[in-house]
Coordinates of C-alpha atoms and ligand atoms in Angstrom, one line a residue:
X218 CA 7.9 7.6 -3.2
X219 CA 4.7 9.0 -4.8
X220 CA 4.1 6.7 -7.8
X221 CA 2.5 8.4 -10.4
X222 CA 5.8 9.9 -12.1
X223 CA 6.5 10.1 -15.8
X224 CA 9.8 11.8 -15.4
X225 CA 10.4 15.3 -16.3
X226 CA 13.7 15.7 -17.3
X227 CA 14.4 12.4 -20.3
X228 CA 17.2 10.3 -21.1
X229 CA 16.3 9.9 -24.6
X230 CA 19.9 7.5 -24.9
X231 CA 18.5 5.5 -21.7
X232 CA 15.6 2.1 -22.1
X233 CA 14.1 0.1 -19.2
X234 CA 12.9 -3.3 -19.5
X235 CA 11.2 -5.0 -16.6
X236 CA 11.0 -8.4 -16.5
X237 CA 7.6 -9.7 -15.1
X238 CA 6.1 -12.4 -17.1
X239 CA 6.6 -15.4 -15.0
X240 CA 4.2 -17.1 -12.6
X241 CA 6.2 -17.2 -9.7
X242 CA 5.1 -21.0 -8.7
X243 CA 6.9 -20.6 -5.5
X244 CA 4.5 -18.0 -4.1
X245 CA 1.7 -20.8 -4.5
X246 CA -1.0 -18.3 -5.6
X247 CA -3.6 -17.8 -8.2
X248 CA -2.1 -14.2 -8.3
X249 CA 1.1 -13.2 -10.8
X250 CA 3.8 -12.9 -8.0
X251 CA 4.6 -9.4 -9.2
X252 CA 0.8 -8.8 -8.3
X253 CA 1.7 -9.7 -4.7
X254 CA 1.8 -6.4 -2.6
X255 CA 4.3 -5.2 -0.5
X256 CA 3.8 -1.6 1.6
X257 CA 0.0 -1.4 0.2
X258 CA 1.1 -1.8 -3.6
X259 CA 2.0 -4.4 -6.1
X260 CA 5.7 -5.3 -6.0
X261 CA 6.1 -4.2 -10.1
X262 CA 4.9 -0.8 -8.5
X263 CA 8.2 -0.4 -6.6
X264 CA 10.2 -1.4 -9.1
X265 CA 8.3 1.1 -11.5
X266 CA 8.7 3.8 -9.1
X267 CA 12.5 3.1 -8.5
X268 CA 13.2 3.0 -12.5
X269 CA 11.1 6.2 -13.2
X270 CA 13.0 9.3 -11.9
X271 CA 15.4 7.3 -14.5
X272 CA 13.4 9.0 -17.2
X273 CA 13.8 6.3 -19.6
X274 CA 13.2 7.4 -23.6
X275 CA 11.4 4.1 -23.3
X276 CA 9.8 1.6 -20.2
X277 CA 9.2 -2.1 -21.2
X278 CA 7.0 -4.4 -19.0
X279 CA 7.9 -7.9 -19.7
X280 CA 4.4 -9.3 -19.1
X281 CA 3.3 -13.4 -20.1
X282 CA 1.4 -14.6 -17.0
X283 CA -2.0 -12.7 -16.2
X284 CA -0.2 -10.3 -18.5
X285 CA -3.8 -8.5 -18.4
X286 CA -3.7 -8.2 -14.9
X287 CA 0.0 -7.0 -14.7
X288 CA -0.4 -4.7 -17.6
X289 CA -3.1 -3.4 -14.8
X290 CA -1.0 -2.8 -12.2
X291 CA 1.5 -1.2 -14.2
X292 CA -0.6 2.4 -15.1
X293 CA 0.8 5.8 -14.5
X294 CA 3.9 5.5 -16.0
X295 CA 4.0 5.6 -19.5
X296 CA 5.5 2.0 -20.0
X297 CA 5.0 0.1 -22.7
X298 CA 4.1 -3.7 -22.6
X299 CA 5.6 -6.7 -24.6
X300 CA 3.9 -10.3 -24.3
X301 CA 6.0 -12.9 -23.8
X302 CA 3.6 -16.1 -24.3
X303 CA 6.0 -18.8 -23.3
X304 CA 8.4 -17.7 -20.2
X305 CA 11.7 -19.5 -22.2
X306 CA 13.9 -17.6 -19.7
X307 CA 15.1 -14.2 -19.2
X308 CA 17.3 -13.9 -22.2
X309 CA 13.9 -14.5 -24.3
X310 CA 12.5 -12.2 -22.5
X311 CA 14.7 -9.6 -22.8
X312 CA 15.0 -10.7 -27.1
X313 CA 10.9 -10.3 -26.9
X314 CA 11.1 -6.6 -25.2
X315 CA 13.7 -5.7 -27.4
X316 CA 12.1 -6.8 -30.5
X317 CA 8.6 -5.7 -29.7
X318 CA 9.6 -1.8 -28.6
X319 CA 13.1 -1.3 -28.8
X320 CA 13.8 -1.5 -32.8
X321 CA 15.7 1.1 -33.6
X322 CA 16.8 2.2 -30.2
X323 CA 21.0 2.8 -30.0
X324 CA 21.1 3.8 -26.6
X325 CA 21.6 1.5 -23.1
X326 CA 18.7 -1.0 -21.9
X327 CA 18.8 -1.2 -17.8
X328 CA 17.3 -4.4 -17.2
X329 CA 15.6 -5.6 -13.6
X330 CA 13.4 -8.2 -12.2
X331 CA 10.0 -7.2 -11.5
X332 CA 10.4 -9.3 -8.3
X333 CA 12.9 -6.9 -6.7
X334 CA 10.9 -4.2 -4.6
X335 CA 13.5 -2.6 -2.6
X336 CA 15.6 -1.3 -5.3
X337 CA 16.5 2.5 -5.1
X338 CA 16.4 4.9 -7.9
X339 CA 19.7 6.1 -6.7
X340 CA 21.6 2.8 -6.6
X341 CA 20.2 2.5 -11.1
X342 CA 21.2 6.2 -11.1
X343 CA 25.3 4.7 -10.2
X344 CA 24.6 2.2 -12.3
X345 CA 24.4 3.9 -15.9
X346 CA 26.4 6.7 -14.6
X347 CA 29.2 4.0 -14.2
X348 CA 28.4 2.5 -17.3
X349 CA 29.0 5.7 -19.4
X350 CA 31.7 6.7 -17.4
X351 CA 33.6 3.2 -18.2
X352 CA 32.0 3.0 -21.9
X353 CA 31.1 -0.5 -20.9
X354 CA 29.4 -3.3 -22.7
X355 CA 27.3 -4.8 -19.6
X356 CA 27.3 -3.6 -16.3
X357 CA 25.6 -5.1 -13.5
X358 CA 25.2 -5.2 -9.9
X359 CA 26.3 -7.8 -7.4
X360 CA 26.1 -8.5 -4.0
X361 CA 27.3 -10.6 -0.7
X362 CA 24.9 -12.8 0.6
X363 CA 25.3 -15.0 3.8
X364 CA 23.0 -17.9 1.8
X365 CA 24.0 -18.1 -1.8
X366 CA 21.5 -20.2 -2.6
X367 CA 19.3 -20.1 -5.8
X368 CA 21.3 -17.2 -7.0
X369 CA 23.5 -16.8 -10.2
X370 CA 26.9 -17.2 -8.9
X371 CA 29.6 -14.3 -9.8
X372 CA 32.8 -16.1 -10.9
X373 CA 35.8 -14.2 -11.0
X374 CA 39.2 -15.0 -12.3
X375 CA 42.2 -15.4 -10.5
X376 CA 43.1 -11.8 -10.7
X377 CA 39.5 -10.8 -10.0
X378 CA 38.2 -10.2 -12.9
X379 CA 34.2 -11.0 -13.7
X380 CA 34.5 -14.3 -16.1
X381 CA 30.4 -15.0 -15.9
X382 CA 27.6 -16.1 -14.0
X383 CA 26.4 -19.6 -13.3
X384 CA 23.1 -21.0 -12.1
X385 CA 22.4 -22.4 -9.5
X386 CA 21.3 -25.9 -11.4
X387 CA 24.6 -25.2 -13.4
X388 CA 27.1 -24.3 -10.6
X389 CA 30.0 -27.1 -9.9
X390 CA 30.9 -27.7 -6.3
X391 CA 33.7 -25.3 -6.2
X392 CA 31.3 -22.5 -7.6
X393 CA 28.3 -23.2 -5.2
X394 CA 29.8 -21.2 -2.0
X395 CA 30.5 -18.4 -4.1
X396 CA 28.7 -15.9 -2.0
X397 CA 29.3 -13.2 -4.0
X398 CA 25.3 -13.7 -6.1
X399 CA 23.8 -11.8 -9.4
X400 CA 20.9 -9.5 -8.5
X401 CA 19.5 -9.1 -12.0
X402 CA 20.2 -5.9 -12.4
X403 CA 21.9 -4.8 -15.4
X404 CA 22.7 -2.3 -17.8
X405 CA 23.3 -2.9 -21.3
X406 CA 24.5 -1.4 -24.4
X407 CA 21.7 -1.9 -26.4
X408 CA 23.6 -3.2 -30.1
X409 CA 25.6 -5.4 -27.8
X410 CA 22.6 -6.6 -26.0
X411 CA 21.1 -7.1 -30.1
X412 CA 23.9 -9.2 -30.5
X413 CA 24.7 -11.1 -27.6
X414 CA 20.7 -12.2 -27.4
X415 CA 21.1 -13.3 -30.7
X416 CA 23.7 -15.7 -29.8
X417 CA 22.1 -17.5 -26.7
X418 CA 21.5 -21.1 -26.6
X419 CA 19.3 -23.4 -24.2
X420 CA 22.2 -25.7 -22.9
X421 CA 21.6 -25.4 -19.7
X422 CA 20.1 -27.5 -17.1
X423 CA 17.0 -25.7 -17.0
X424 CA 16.9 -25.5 -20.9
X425 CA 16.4 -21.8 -21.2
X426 CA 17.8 -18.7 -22.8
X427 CA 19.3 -17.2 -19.8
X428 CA 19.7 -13.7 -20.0
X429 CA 23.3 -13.9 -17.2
X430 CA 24.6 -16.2 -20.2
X431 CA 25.4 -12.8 -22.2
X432 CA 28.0 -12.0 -19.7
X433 CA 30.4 -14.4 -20.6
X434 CA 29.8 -12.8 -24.2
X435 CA 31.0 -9.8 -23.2
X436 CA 34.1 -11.3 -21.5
X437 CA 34.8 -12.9 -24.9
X438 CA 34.4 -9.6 -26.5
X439 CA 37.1 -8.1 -24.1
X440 CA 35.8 -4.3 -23.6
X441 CA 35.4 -3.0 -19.9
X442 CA 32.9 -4.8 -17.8
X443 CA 31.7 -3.1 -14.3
X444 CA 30.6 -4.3 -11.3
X445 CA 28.6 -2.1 -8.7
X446 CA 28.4 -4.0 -4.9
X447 CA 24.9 -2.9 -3.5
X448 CA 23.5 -3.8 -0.1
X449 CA 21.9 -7.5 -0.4
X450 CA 18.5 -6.1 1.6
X451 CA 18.1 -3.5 -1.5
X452 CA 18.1 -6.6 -4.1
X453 CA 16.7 -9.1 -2.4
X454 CA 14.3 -11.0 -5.2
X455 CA 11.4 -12.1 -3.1
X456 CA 10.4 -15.7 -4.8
X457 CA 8.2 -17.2 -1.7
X458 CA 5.8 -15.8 0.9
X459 CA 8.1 -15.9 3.7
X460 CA 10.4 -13.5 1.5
X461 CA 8.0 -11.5 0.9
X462 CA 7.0 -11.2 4.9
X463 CA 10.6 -10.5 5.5
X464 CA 10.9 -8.0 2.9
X465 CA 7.8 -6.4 4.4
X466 CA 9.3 -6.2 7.6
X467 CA 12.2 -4.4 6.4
X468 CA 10.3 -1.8 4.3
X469 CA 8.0 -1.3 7.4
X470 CA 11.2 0.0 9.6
X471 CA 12.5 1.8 6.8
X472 CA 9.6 3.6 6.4
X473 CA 9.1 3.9 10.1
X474 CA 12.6 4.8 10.3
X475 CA 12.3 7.7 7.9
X476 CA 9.5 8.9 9.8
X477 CA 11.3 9.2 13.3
X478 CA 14.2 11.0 11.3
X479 CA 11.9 13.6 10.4
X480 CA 10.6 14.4 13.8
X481 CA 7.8 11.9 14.4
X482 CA 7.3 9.8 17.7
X483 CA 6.6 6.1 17.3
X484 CA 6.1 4.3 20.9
X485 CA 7.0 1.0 19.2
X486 CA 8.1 1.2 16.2
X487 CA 8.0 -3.0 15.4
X488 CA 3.8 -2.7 15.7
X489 CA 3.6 0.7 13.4
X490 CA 2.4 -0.1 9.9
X491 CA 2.4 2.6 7.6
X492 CA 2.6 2.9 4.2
X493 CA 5.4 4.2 2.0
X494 CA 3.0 6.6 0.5
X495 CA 1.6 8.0 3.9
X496 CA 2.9 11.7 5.4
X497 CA 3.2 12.7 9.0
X498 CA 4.2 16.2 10.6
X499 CA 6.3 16.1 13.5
X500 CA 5.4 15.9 16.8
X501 CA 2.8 13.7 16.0
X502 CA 2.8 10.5 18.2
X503 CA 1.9 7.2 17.4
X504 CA 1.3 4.5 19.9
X505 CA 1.5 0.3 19.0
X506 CA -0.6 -0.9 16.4
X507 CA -1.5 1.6 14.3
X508 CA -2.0 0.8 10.9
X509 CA -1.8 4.3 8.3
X510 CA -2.4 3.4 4.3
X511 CA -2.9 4.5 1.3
X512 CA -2.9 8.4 0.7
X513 CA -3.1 9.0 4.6
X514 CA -1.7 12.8 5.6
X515 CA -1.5 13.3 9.5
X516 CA -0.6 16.6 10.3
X517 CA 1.5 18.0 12.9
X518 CA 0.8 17.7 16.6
X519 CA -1.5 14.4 16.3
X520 CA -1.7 11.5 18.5
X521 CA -2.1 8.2 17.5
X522 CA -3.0 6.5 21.4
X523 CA -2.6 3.1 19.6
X524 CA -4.6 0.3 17.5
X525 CA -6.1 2.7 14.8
X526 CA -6.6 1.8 11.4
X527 CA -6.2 4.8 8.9
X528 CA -6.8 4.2 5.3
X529 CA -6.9 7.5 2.5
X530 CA -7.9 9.9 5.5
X531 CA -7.0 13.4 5.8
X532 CA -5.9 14.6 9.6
X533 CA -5.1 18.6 10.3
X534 CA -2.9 19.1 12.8
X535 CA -3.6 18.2 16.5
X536 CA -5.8 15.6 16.1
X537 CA -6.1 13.0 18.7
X538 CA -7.3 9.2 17.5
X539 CA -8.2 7.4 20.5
X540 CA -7.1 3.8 20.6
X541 CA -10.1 0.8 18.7
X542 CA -11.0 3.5 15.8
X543 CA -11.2 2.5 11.9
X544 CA -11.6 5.4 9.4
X545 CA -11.6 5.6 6.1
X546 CA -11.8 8.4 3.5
X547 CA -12.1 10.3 6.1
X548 CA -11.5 14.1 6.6
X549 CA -10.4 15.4 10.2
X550 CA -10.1 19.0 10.8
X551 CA -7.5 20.6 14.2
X552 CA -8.1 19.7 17.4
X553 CA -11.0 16.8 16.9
X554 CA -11.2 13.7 19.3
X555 CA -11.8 10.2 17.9
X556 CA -12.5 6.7 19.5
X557 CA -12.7 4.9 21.7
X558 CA -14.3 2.2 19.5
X559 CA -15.0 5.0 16.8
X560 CA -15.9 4.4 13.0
X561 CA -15.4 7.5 10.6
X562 CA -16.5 5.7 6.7
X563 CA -15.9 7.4 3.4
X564 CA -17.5 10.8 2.9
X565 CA -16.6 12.1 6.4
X566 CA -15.7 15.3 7.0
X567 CA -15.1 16.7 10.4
X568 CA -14.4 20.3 11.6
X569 CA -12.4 21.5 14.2
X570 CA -12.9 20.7 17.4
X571 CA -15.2 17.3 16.6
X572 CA -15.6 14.7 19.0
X573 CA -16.9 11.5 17.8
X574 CA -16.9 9.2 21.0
X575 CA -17.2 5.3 21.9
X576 CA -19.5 3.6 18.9
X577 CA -20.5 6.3 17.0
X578 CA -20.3 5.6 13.2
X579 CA -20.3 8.3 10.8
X580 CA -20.8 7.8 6.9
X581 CA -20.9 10.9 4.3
X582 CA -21.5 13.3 6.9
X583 CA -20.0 16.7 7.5
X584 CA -20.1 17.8 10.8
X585 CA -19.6 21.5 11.9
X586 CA -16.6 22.8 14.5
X587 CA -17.0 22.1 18.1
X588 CA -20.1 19.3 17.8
X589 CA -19.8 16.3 19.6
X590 CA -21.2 13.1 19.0
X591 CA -19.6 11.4 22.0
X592 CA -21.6 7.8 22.2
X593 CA -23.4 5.1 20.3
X594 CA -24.4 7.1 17.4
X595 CA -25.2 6.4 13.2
X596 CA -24.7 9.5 11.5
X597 CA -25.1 9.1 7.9
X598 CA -26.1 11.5 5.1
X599 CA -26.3 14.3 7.7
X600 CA -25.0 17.5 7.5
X601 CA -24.7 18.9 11.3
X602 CA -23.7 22.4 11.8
X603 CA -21.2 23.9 14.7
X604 CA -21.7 23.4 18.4
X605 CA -24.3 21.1 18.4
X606 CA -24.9 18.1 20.7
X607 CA -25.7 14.6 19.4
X608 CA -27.1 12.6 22.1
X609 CA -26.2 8.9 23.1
X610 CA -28.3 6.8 20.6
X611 CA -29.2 9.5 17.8
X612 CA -30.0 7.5 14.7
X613 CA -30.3 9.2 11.7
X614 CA -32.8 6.8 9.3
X615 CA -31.4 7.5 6.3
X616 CA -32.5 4.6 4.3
X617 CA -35.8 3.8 3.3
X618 CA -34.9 0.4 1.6
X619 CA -34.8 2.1 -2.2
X620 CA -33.2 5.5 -1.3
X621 CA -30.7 7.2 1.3
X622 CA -31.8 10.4 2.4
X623 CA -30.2 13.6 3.8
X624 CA -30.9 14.9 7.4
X625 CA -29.8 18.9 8.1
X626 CA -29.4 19.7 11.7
X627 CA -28.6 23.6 12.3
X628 CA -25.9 25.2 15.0
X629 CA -26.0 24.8 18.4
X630 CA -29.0 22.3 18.4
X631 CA -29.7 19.7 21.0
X632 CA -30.4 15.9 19.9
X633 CA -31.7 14.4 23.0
X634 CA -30.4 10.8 23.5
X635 CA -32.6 7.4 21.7
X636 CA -34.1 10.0 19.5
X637 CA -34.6 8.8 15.6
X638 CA -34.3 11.3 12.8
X639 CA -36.1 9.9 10.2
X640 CA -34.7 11.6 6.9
X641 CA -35.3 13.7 4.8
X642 CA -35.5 16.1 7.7
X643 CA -34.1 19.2 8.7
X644 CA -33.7 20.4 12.1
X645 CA -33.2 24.1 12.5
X646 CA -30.7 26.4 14.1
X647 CA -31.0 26.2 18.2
X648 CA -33.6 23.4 18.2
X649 CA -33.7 21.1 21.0
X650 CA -35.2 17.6 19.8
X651 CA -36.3 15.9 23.0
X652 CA -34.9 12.4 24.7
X653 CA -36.6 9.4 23.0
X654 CA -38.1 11.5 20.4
X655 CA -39.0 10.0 16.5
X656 CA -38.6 12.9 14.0
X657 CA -40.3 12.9 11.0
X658 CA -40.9 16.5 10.0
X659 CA -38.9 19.2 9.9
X660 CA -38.2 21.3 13.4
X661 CA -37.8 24.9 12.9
X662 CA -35.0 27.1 14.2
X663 CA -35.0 27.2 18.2
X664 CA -38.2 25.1 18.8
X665 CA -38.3 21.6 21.1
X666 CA -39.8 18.7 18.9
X667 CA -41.1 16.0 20.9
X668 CA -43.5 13.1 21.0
X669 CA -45.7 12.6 23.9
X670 CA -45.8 9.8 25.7
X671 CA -47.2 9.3 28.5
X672 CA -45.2 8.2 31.5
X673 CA -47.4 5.9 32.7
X674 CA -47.5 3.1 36.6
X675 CA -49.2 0.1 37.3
X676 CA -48.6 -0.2 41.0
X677 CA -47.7 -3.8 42.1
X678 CA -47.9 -5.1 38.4
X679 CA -44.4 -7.2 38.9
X680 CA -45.6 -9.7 41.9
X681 CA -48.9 -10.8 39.5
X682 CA -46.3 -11.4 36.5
X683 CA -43.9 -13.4 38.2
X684 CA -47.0 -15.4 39.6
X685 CA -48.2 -16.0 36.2
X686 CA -45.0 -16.9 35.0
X687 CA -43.2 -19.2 37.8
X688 CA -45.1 -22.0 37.0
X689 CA -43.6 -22.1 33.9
X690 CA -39.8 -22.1 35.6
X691 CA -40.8 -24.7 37.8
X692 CA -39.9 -22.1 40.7
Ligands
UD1_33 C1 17.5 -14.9 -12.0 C2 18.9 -14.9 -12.5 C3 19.9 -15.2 -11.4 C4 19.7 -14.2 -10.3 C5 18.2 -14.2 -9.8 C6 18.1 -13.0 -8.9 C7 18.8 -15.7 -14.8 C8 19.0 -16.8 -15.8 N1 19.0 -15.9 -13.6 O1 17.2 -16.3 -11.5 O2 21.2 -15.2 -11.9 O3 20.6 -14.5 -9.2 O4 17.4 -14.0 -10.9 O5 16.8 -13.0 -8.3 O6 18.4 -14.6 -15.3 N2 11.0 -13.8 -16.3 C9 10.3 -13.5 -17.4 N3 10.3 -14.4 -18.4 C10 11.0 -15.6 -18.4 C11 11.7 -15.9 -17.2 C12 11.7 -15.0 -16.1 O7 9.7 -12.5 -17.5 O8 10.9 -16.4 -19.3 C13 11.0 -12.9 -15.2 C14 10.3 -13.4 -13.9 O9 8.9 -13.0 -13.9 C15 11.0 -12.7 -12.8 C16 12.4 -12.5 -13.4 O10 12.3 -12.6 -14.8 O11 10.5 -11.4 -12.5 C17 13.4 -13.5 -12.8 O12 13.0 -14.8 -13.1 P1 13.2 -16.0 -12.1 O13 12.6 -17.2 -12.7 O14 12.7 -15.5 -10.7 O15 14.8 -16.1 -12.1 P2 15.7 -16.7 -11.0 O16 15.7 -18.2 -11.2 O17 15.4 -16.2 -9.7
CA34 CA1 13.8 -14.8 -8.8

């Protein structure tokens, strides 16, 4: 499920045309429904990744609606785009593909809905291979659903046969529990496609060039049609928000579920949100509410305790995330502690053995093997070498309101707690900075940096202040 893949190995007789140019009123959003994500990416990105192992000669996006913004969305895969400025159904869209990129092309044209995210490569794979085996005209996909409604119906003949497929807004009452429904997914022989566009009229109820209509063609025209069931979760069309929480839910387990096959724990699996694009090793455990996106690796060995939120982070193997931590671009080398309450921001890169404890924040910081920052800590801009201890409160002051600025701190050096390390400043090898200390110049290697202060009484001091101030309080 990477995403990025123009196929190696082409069909130059194979096309795909995507169609993605309507609005999608239903979803009742500013945003192209194709635009809507599902599993961390746009839904037009799963159907791209399902058609590319295809290897297509050619990839047409449909685009009309925020066609910028969808054309966008659609990078990495070599597709071509054709605009359809008025969305006149999805025959006209198809005749606007075809005409824009397709001139000349004598091979098949697999058509899908951009609105289809759980599609699998292999299911378009049986599909064509069908198709060629058969020498058919049209092929398509059906499937069974308990709720046929706002599908194209599949009417068959008496003896079985596909006859064509009727809109809902078109279907009689005899064809309306038809639960046997047209997932838009087709594959076409592209000079009968040419022709059976071509003959497509708007006399319909919803007074478009439906792109089904070319079925009953194809009928008419008498060659072998074929029909591949598929699983109505795989091609559910998501049209509405709720369908597209649904759908989210059954990507999530699927996901999850692949996980688990491959030797990963998951304490409960309904709370586990991780992204199709995320790896785990085995062993690794992962408690509730953990939340893994984007290009996320956890290695082997790792434990997840539960409500982490992991976004394009790097974890070796045996890492242990302590439940409340967020980190992102984050890199976490074997056997390093996180959280509770930890926050690891982009630029930070961990060694073995690391413990960053309760409210410590790190930001573009590398820290060296076996160093612990274990509470209430901003580390930013620092590079911190191995064995070192950061002391509750250590603020590096990295920002002097124009600038940020690096702080160095050497191996095995002591950061008393509350101390300030104003940067730039570098602290060296074995130093011991002491409690409560400001540092504004550099400490050399294995010296103690403080700031005296005296540690200073006032004996009895508290019963004249509250006198002075009781009157006040009426006390
Ligand atoms: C379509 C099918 C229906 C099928 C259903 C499956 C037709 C006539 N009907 O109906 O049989 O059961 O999908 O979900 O094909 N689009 C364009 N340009 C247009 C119109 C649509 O690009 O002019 C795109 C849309 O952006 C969408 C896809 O085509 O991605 C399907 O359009 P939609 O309006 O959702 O069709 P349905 O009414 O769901
Ligand atoms: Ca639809």
């Amino acid at each position: 499920m990477s995403g990025q893949s123009v196929s190696e190995t082409r069909d130059a007789r194979l096309a795909v045309v995507v169609l993605a140019a309507g609005q999608g009123t239903r979803m009742k959003s500013a945003h192209a429904k194709v635009l809507h994500h599902l599993g961390g990416k746009p839904l037009i990105r799963h159907v791209l990744d399902a058609c590319a192992p295809l290897g297509a000669q050619h990839t047409v996006v449909v685009v009309g609606h925020q066609a910028e913004a969808v054309e966008g969305a659609c990078g990495g895969y070599g597709a071509g785009f054709a605009l359809q400025r008025q969305q006149r159904g999805t025959g006209h869209a198809v005749g606007v593909a075809s005409d824009a990129k397709l001139r000349g092309f004598t091979g098949d044209v697999v058509i899908v809905y951009g609105d289809v995210p759980l599609l699998e490569t292999a299911t378009l794979e049986r599909l064509v291979r069908r198709h060629r085996e058969q020498g058919a005209l049209l092929s398509l996909l059906t499937t069974m659903v308990e709720d046929p409604f706002g599908y194209g119906r599949i009417v068959r003949n008496d003896a079985g046969w596909l006859e064509a497929i009727v809109e809902e807004r078109d279907a009689t009452a005899e064809q309306k529990p038809i639960r046997e429904v047209n997932p838009g997914i087709y594959c076409v022989q592209s000079g009968f496609l040419a022709e059976a566009l071509a003959g497509l009229t708007p006399n319909n109820a919803q007074g478009e060039l439906y792109l089904t209509d070319i079925v009953a063609t194809a009928v008419g025209r008498g060659g072998p049609l074929v029909t591949e069931a598929v699983d109505p979760h795989e091609v559910a069309g998501i049209n509405s928000r709720a369908e597209l929480a649904r759908l989210e839910a059954v990507l999530r387990q699927k996901v999850v579920a692949l996980h688990m096959a491959a030797g990963v724990t998951f304490l409960d699996p309904a709370t586990a949100y991780v992204d199709p694009s995320v790896t785990i090793g085995a062993d690794t455990v992962i408690g509730p509410g953990v939340h893994l996106h984007g290009r996320t690796t956890i290695g082997r060995d790792c434990t997840l305790e539960g409500d982490a939120y992991v976004t394009d982070c790097e974890l070796a193997d045996g890492v242990r995330l302590r439940p409340m931590v967020v980190l992102a671009e984050a890199k976490i080398g074997s056997g390093a502690i996180i959280g509770p309450f930890a926050q690891l921001r982009p630029g930070a890169v961990l060694h073995e053995d690391v413990h960053i404890g309760n409210f410590v924040e790190v930001k573009k910081s590398e820290i060296g093997a076996g160093t612990k920052a274990n509470h209430l800590a901003y580390l930013g801009d620092a590079t911190i070498g191995r064995a070192s201890n950061i002391g509750a409160g250590t603020i590096t002051c990295n920002y002097d309101g124009f600038a940020k600025h690096r702080t160095v701190i050497g191996d095995r050096v002591q950061i008393g707690s509350d101390s300030q390390l104003v940067a730039p400043v570098t602290i060296g090898d074995d130093a011991y900075v002491a409690t409560g200390t400001t540092v504004r110049h550099d400490v050399e290697p294995g010296a103690l940096a403080f700031n005296p202060k005296p540690d200073q009484r006032r004996a009895g001091w508290v019963e004249g202040f509250r006198k002075r101030k009781a009157p006040a309080k009426n006390l």
